[in-house]
Short mmCIF file of C-alpha atoms in Angstrom, two decimals:
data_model
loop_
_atom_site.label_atom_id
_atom_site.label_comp_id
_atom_site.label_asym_id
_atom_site.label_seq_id
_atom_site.Cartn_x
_atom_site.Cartn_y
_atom_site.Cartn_z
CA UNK A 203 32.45 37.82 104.25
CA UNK A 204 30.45 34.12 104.48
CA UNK A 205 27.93 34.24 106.49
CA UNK A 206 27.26 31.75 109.06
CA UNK A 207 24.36 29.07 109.99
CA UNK A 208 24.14 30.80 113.23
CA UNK A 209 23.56 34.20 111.73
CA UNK A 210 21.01 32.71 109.19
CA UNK A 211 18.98 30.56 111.79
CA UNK A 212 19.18 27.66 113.79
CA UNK A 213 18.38 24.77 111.61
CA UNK A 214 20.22 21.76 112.16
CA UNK A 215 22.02 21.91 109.20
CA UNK A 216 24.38 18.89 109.52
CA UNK A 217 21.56 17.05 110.15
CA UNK A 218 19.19 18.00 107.35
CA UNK A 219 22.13 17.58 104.92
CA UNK A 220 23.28 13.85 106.52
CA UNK A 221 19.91 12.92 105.42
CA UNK A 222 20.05 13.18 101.52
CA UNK A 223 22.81 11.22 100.19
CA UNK A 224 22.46 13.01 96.77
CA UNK A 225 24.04 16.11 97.93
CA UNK A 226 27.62 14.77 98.49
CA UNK A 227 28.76 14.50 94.99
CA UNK A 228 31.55 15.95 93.16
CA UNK A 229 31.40 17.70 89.76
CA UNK A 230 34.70 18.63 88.06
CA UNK A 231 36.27 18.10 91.66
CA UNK A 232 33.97 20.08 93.59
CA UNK A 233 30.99 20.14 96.08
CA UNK A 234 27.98 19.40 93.73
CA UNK A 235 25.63 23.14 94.87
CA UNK A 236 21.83 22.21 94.08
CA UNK A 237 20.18 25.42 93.52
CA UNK A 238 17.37 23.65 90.90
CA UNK A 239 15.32 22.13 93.86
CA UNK A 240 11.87 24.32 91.61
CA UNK A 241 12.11 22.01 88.80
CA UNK A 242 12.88 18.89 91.82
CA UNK A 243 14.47 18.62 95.29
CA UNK A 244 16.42 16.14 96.36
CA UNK A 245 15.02 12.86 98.21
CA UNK A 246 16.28 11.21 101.49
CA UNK A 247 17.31 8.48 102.20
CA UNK A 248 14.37 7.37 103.47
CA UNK A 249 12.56 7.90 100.93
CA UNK A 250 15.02 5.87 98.23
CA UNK A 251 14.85 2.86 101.10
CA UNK A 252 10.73 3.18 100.65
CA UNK A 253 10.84 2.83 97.49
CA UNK A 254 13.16 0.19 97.46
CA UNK A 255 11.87 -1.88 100.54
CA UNK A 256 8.16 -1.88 98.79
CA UNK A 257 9.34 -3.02 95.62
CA UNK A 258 11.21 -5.75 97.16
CA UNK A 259 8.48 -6.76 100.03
CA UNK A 260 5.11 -5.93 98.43
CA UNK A 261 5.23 -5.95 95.02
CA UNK A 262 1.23 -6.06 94.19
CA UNK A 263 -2.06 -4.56 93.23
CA UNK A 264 -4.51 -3.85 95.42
CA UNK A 265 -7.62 -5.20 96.70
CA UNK A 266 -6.24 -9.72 96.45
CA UNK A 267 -6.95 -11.47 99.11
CA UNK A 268 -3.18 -12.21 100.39
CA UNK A 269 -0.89 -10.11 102.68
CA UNK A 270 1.01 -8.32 99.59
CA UNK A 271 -1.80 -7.23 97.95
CA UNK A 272 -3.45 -6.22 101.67
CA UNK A 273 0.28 -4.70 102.47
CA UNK A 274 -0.09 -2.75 99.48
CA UNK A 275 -3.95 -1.34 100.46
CA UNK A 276 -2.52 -0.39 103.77
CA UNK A 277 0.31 1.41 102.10
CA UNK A 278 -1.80 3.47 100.37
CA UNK A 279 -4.12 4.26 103.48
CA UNK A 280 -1.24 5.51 105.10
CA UNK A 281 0.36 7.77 102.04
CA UNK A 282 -3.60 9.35 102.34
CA UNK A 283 -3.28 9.92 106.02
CA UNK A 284 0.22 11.39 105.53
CA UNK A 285 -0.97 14.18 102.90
CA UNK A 286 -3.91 14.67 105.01
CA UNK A 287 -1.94 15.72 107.89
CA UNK A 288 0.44 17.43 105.23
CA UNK A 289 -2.39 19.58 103.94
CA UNK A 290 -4.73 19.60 106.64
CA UNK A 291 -7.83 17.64 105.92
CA UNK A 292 -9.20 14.17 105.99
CA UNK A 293 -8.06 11.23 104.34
CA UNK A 294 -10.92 10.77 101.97
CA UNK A 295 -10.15 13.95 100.39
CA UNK A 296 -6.54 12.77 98.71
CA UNK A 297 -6.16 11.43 95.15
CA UNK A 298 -3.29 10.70 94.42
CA UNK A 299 -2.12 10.71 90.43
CA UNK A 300 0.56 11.00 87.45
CA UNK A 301 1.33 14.31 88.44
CA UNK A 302 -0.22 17.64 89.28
CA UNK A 303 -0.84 18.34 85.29
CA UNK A 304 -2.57 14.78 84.92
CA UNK A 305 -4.97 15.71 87.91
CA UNK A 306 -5.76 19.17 86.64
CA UNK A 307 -6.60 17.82 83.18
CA UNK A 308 -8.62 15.56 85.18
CA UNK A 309 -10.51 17.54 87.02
CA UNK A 310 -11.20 20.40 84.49
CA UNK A 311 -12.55 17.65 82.14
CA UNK A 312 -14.88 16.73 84.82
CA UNK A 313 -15.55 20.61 85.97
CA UNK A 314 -16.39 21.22 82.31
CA UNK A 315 -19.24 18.79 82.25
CA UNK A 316 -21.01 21.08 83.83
CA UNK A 317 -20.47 24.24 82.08
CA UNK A 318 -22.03 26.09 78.91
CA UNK A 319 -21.42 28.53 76.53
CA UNK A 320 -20.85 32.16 78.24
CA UNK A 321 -19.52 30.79 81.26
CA UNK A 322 -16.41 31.89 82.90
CA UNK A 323 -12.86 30.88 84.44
CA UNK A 324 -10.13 33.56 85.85
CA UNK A 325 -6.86 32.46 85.17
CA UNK A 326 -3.77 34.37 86.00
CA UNK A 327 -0.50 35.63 83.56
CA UNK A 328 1.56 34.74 86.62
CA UNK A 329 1.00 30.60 86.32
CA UNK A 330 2.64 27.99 85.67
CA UNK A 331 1.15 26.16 82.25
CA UNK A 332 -0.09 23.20 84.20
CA UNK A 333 -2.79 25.18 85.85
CA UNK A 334 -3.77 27.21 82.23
CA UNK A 335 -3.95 25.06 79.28
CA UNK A 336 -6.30 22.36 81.58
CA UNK A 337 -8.80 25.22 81.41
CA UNK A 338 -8.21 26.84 78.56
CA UNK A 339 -9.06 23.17 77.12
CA UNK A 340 -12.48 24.06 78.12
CA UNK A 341 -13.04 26.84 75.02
CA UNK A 342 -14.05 23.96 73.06
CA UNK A 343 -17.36 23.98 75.04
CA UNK A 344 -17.57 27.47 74.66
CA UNK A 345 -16.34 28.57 78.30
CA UNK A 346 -15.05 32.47 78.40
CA UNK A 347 -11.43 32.45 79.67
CA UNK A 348 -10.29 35.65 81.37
CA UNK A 349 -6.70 36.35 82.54
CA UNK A 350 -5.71 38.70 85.60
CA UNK A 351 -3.09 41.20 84.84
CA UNK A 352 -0.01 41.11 86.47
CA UNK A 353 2.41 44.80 88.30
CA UNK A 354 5.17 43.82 85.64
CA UNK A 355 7.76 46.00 88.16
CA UNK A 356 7.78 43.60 90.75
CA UNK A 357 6.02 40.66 89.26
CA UNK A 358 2.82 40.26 91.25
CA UNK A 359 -0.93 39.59 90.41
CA UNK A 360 -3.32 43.17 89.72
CA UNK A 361 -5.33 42.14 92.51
CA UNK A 362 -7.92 45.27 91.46
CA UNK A 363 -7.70 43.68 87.53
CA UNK A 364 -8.51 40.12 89.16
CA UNK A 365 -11.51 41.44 91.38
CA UNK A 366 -12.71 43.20 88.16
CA UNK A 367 -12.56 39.87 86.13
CA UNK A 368 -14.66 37.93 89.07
CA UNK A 369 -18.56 38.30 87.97
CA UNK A 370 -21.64 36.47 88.23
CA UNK A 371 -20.18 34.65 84.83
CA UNK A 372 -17.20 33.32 86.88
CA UNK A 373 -17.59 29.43 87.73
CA UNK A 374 -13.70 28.33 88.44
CA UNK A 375 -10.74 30.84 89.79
CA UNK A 376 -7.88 29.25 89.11
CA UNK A 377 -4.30 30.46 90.73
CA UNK A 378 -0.83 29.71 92.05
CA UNK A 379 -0.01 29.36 95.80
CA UNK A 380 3.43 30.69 94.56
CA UNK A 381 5.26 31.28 91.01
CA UNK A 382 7.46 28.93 90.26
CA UNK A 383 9.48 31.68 87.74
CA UNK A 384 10.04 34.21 90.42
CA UNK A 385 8.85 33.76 93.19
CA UNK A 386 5.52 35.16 94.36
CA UNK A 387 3.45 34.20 96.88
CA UNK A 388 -0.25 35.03 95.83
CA UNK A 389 -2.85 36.10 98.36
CA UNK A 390 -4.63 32.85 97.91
CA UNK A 391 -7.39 32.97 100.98
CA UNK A 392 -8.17 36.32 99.41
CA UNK A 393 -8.37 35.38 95.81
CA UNK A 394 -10.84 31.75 97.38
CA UNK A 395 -12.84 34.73 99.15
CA UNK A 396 -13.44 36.59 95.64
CA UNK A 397 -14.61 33.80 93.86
CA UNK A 398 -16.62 31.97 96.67
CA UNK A 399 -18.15 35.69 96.89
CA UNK A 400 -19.32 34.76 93.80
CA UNK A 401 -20.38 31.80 93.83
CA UNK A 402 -17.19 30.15 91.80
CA UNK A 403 -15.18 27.04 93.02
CA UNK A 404 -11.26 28.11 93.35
CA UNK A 405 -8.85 26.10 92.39
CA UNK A 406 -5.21 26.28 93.68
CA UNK A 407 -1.62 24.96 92.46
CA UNK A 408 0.31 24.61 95.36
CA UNK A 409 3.53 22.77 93.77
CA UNK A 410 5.89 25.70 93.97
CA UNK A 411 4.94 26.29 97.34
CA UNK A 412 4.75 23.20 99.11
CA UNK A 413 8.74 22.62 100.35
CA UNK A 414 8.69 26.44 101.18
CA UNK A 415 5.18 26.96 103.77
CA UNK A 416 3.22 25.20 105.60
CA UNK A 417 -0.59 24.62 103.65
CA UNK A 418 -4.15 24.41 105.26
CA UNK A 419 -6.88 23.79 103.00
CA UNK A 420 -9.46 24.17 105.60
CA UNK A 421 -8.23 27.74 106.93
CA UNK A 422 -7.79 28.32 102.95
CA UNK A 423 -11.07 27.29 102.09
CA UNK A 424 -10.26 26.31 98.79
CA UNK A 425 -12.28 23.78 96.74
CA UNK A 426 -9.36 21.78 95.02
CA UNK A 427 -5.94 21.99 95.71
CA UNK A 428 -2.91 20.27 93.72
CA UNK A 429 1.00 19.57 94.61
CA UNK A 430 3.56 17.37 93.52
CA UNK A 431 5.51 15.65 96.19
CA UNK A 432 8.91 15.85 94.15
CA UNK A 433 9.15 19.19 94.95
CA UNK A 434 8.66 18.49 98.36
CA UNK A 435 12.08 15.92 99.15
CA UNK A 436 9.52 13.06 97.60
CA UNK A 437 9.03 11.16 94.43
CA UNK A 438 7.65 11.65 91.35
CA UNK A 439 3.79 12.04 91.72
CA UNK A 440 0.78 14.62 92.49
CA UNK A 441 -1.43 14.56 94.64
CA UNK A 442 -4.85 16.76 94.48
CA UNK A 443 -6.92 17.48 97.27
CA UNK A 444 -10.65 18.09 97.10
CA UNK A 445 -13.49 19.00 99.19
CA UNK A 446 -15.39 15.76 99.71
CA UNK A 447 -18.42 17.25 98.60
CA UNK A 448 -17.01 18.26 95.20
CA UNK A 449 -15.71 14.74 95.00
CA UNK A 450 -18.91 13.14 95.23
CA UNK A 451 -20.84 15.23 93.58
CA UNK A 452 -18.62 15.36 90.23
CA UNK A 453 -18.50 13.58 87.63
CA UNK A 454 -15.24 11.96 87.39
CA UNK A 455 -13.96 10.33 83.39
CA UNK A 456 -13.41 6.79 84.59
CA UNK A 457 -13.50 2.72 83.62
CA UNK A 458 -16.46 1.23 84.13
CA UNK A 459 -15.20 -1.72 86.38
CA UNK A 460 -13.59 1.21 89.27
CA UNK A 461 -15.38 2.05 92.00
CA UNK A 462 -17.88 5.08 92.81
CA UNK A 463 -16.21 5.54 96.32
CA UNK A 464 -14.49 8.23 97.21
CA UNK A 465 -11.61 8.59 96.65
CA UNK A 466 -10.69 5.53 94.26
CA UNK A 467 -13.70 6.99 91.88
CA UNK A 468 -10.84 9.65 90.76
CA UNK A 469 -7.76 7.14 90.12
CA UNK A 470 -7.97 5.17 87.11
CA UNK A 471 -5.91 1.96 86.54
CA UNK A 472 -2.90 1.13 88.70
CA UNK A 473 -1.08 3.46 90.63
CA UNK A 474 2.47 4.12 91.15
CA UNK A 475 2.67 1.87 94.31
CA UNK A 476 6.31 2.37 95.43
CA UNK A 477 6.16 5.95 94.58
CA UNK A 478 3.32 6.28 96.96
CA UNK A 479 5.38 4.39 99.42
CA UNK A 480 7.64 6.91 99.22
CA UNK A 481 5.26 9.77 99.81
CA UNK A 482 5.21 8.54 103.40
CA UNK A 483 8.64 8.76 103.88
CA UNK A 484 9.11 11.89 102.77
CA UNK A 485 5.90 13.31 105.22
CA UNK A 486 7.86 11.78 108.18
CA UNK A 487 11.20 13.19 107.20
CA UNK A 488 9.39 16.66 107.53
CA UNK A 489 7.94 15.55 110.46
CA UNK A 490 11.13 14.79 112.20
CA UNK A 491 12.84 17.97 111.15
CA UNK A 492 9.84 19.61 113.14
CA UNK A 493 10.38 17.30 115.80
CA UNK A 494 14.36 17.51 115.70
CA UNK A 495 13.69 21.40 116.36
CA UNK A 496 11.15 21.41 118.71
CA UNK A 497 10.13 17.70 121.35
CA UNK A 498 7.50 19.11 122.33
CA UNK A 499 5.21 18.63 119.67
CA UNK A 500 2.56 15.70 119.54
CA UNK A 501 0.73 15.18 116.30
CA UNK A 502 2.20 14.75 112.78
CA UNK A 503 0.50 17.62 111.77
CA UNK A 504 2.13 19.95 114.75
CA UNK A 505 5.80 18.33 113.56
CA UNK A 506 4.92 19.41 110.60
CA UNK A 507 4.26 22.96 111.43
CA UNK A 508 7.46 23.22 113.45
CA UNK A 509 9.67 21.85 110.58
CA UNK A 510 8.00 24.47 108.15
CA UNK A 511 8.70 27.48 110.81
CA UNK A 512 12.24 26.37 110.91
CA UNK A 513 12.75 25.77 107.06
CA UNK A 514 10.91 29.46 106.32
CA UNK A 515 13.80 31.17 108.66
CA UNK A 516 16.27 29.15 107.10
CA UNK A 517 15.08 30.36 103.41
CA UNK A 518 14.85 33.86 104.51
CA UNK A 519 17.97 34.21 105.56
CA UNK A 520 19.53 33.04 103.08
CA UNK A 521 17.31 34.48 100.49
CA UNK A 522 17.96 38.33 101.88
CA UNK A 523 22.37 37.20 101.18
CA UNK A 524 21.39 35.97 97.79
CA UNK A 525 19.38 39.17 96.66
CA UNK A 526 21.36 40.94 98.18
CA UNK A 527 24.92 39.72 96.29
CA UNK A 528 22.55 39.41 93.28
CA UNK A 529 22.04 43.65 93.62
CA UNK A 530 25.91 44.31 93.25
CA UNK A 531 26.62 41.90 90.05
CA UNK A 532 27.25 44.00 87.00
CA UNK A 533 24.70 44.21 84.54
CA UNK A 534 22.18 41.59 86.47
CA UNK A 535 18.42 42.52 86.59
CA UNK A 536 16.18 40.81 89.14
CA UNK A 537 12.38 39.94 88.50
CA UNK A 538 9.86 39.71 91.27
CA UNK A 539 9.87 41.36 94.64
CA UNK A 540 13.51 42.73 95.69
CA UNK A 541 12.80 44.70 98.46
CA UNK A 542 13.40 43.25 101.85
CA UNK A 543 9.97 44.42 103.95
CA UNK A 544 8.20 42.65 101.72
CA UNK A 545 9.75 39.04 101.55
CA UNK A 546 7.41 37.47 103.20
CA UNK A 547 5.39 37.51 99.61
CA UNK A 548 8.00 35.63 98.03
CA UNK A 549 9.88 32.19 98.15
CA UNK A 550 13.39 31.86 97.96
CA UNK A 551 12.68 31.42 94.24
CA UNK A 552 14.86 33.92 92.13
CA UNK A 553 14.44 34.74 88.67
CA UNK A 554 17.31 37.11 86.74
CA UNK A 555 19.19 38.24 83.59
CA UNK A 556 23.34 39.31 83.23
CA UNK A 557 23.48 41.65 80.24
CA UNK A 558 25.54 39.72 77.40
CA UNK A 559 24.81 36.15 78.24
CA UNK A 560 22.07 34.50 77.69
CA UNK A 561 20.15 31.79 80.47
CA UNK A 562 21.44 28.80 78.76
CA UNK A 563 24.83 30.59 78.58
CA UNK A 564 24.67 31.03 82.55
CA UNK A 565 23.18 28.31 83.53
CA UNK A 566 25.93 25.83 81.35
CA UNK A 567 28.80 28.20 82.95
CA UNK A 568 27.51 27.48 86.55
CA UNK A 569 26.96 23.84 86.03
CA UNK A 570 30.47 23.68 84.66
CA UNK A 571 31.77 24.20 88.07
CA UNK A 572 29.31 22.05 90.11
CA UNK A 573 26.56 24.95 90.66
CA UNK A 574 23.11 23.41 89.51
CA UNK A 575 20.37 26.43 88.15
CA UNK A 576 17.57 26.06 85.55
CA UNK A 577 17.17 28.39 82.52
CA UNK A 578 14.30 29.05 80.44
CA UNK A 579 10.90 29.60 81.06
CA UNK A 580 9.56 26.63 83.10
CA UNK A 581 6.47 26.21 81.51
CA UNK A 582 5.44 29.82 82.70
CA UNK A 583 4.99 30.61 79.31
CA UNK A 584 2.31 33.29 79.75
CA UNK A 585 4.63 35.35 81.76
CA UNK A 586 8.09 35.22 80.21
CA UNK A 587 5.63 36.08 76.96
CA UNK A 588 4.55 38.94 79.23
CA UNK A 589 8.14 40.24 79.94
CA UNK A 590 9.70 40.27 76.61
CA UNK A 591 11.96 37.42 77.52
CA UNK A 592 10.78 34.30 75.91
CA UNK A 593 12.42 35.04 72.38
CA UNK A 594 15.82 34.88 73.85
CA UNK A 595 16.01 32.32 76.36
CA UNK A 596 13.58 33.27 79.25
CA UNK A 597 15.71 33.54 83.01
CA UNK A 598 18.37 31.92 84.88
CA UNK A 599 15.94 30.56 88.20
CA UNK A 600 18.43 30.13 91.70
CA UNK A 601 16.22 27.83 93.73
CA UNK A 602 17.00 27.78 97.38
CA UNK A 603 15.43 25.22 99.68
CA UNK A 604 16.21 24.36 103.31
CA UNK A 605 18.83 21.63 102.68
CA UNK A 606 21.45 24.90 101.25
CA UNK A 607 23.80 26.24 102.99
CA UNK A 608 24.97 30.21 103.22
CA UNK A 609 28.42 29.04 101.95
CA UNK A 610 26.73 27.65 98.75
CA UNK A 611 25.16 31.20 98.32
CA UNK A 612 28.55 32.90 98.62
CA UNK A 613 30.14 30.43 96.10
CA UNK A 614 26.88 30.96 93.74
CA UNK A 615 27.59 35.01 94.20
CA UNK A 616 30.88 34.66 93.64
CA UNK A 617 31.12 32.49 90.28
CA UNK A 618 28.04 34.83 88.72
CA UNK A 619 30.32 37.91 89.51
CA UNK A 620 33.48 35.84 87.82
CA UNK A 621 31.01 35.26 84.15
CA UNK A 622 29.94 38.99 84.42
CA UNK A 623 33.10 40.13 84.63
#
């Protein structure tokens, strides 16, 4: 039996869905299903016409003395004050970069200026690459690297092994918000606690998280933390937070003729102006989701908030249908967390196997008839190594975000039990 919107929650789904053009297509004849939003949501309109309208308006670098170039400076200001309200901090404390591997490389070169043989950084088997080979770059200078264990059952971090690895040694914890393989929400405040307990800086990757829960750095009291706005209904780019302290205070690799000021010090050469353009638009559509579902609210940052509540009651709903279908498929097995009371340490991110087909075999079936998944390991190499599934083809990852629908689950549930078969 489908399940209904109402039953799920009471996002404006026509609405939501009127807003990104991309989700209209056909493939083969039918509804194009995007169920890959981890590896990239879709964008807005408003965010293509940002883009679009910059390029065509303001096409110029920054800091000449005519209204393009000044355009262009005020652009930016506003893309800063957007992520501030977005993550909850001040302006000055958004840099804006390549993406959120470029701005970890970054900063761990400039973290690693300051450390010595027999120091330490915690890593975690549960990340993503991106936030593990930066540091593990740092060997070269003699830096210990440690890695937390991982419950292998249900695919969460060893909390106990992670305390264990956090010693007067430790000078960087470094962890996801969320897994982008399968789903798990870390216990990040907890994990900042550990290592600030210690005396470390903690360091957070927030990509896989960000279009699923609202983030504050201040209540987090994190030292750095890193997203990418494509995964959040934007464009291409990261964007790194950073304690203004830290930012001043480190060293950051740079050309000579950029500036010492925070934050410019930590972007070198010319940005990627009408993808930053485009960062703003994608804020505000957020924003007016929240304020769509509730008036009431005042501030940017309070939209923001109520779009988030609506989108995580949206995702659960239709997360506890998909794991649920996903329990009665023949010869499926789930990773991560698959019992109901505890979904609220989990995204709508699902990793799995079918017995006798491989990922790629799944995942080319499904986007046969329109249904878009990812296979392989998604550069969470340390933990489909961990799991025995790397040599033959890693998972097939369903990615729901708010823009599905609980028909699109039921035609997802009902194809996978047609390959099985």
């Amino acid at each position: 039996m489908l399940t209904t919107e109402k039953e799920t929650n009471a996002l404006d789904l026509d609405w939501v869905r009127s807003q990104f053009p991309s989700l209209f297509q056909t493939i083969n004849g039918t509804p194009a299903v995007f169920l890959d939003g981890p590896g990239g949501t879709q964008v807005p309109q408003r965010v293509i016409d940002a883009i679009s309208d910059y390029l065509k308006r303001n096409n110029a670098n920054t800091g000449g003395a005519y209204a393009t170039s000044r355009n262009t400076d005020a652009m930016i200001a506003g893309a800063r004050s957007s992520m501030a309200d977005f993550l909850g901090c001040d302006s000055d404390e958004i840099i804006f970069g390549a993406n959120m591997t470029a701005l970890t490389f970054a900063i761990s070169r400039s973290i690693g200026r300051e450390l010595k043989s027999g120091d330490e950084i915690v890593l975690t088997h549960l990340d993503h690459d991106a936030n593990i080979s930066p540091w593990r770059a740092l060997e070269e200078r003699g830096v210990t690297i440690r890695m937390a264990e991982i419950h292998e059952a249900d695919c969460t971090l060893d909390m106990d092994d992670l305390r264990s690895k956090i010693t007067e040694h430790t000078k960087l914890v470094a962890v996801g918000y969320a897994s982008n393989a399968v789903g798990t929400i870390n216990d990040v405040k907890e994990i900042v606690h550990l290592a600030h307990e210690h005396g470390a800086l903690a360091y957070v990757d927030a990509v896989h998280y960000a279009p699923h829960g609202p983030i504050e750095v201040r209540a987090l009291d994190c030292d750095f933390l890193v997203c990418s706005t494509y995964k959040f209904f934007g464009p291409h780019m990261g964007v790194l937070y950073g304690k203004r302290e830290h930012l001043q205070r480190l060293q950051p690799y740079k050309v000579r003729a950029n500036t010492n000021a925070v934050p410019n010090r930590w972007e070198w050469g010319t940005l990627n102006h009408e993808c930053i353009a485009g960062i703003t638009a994608c804020v505000e559509y957020l924003a007016d989701l929240g304020r769509h579902m509730n008036s009431s609210v005042s501030t940017r940052r309070e939209a923001l908030l109520a779009a988030f509540e609506a989108i995580q009651r949206h995702e659960r709903g239709l997360m506890e249908n998909l794991i649920r279908g996903l329990a009665g498929i023949p010869g499926l097995k789930l990773y991560g967390i698959s019992d109901p009371k505890r979904f609220n340490h989990r995204c709508p991110t699902i990793a799995v196997r079918i017995k006798g087909h491989t990922p790629l075999e799944l995942s080319a079936k499904l986007g046969e008839r329109g249904i878009f998944t990812w296979d392989g390991n998604y550069y969470a190499l340390n933990l489909t190594e961990r799991l025995d599934v790397e040599k033959d083809g890693g998972f097939l990852r369903i990615g729901l975000a708010h823009y599905n629908t609980a028909e699109e689950v039921d035609r997802l549930l009902s194809t996978l039990r047609e390959i099985a078969m």
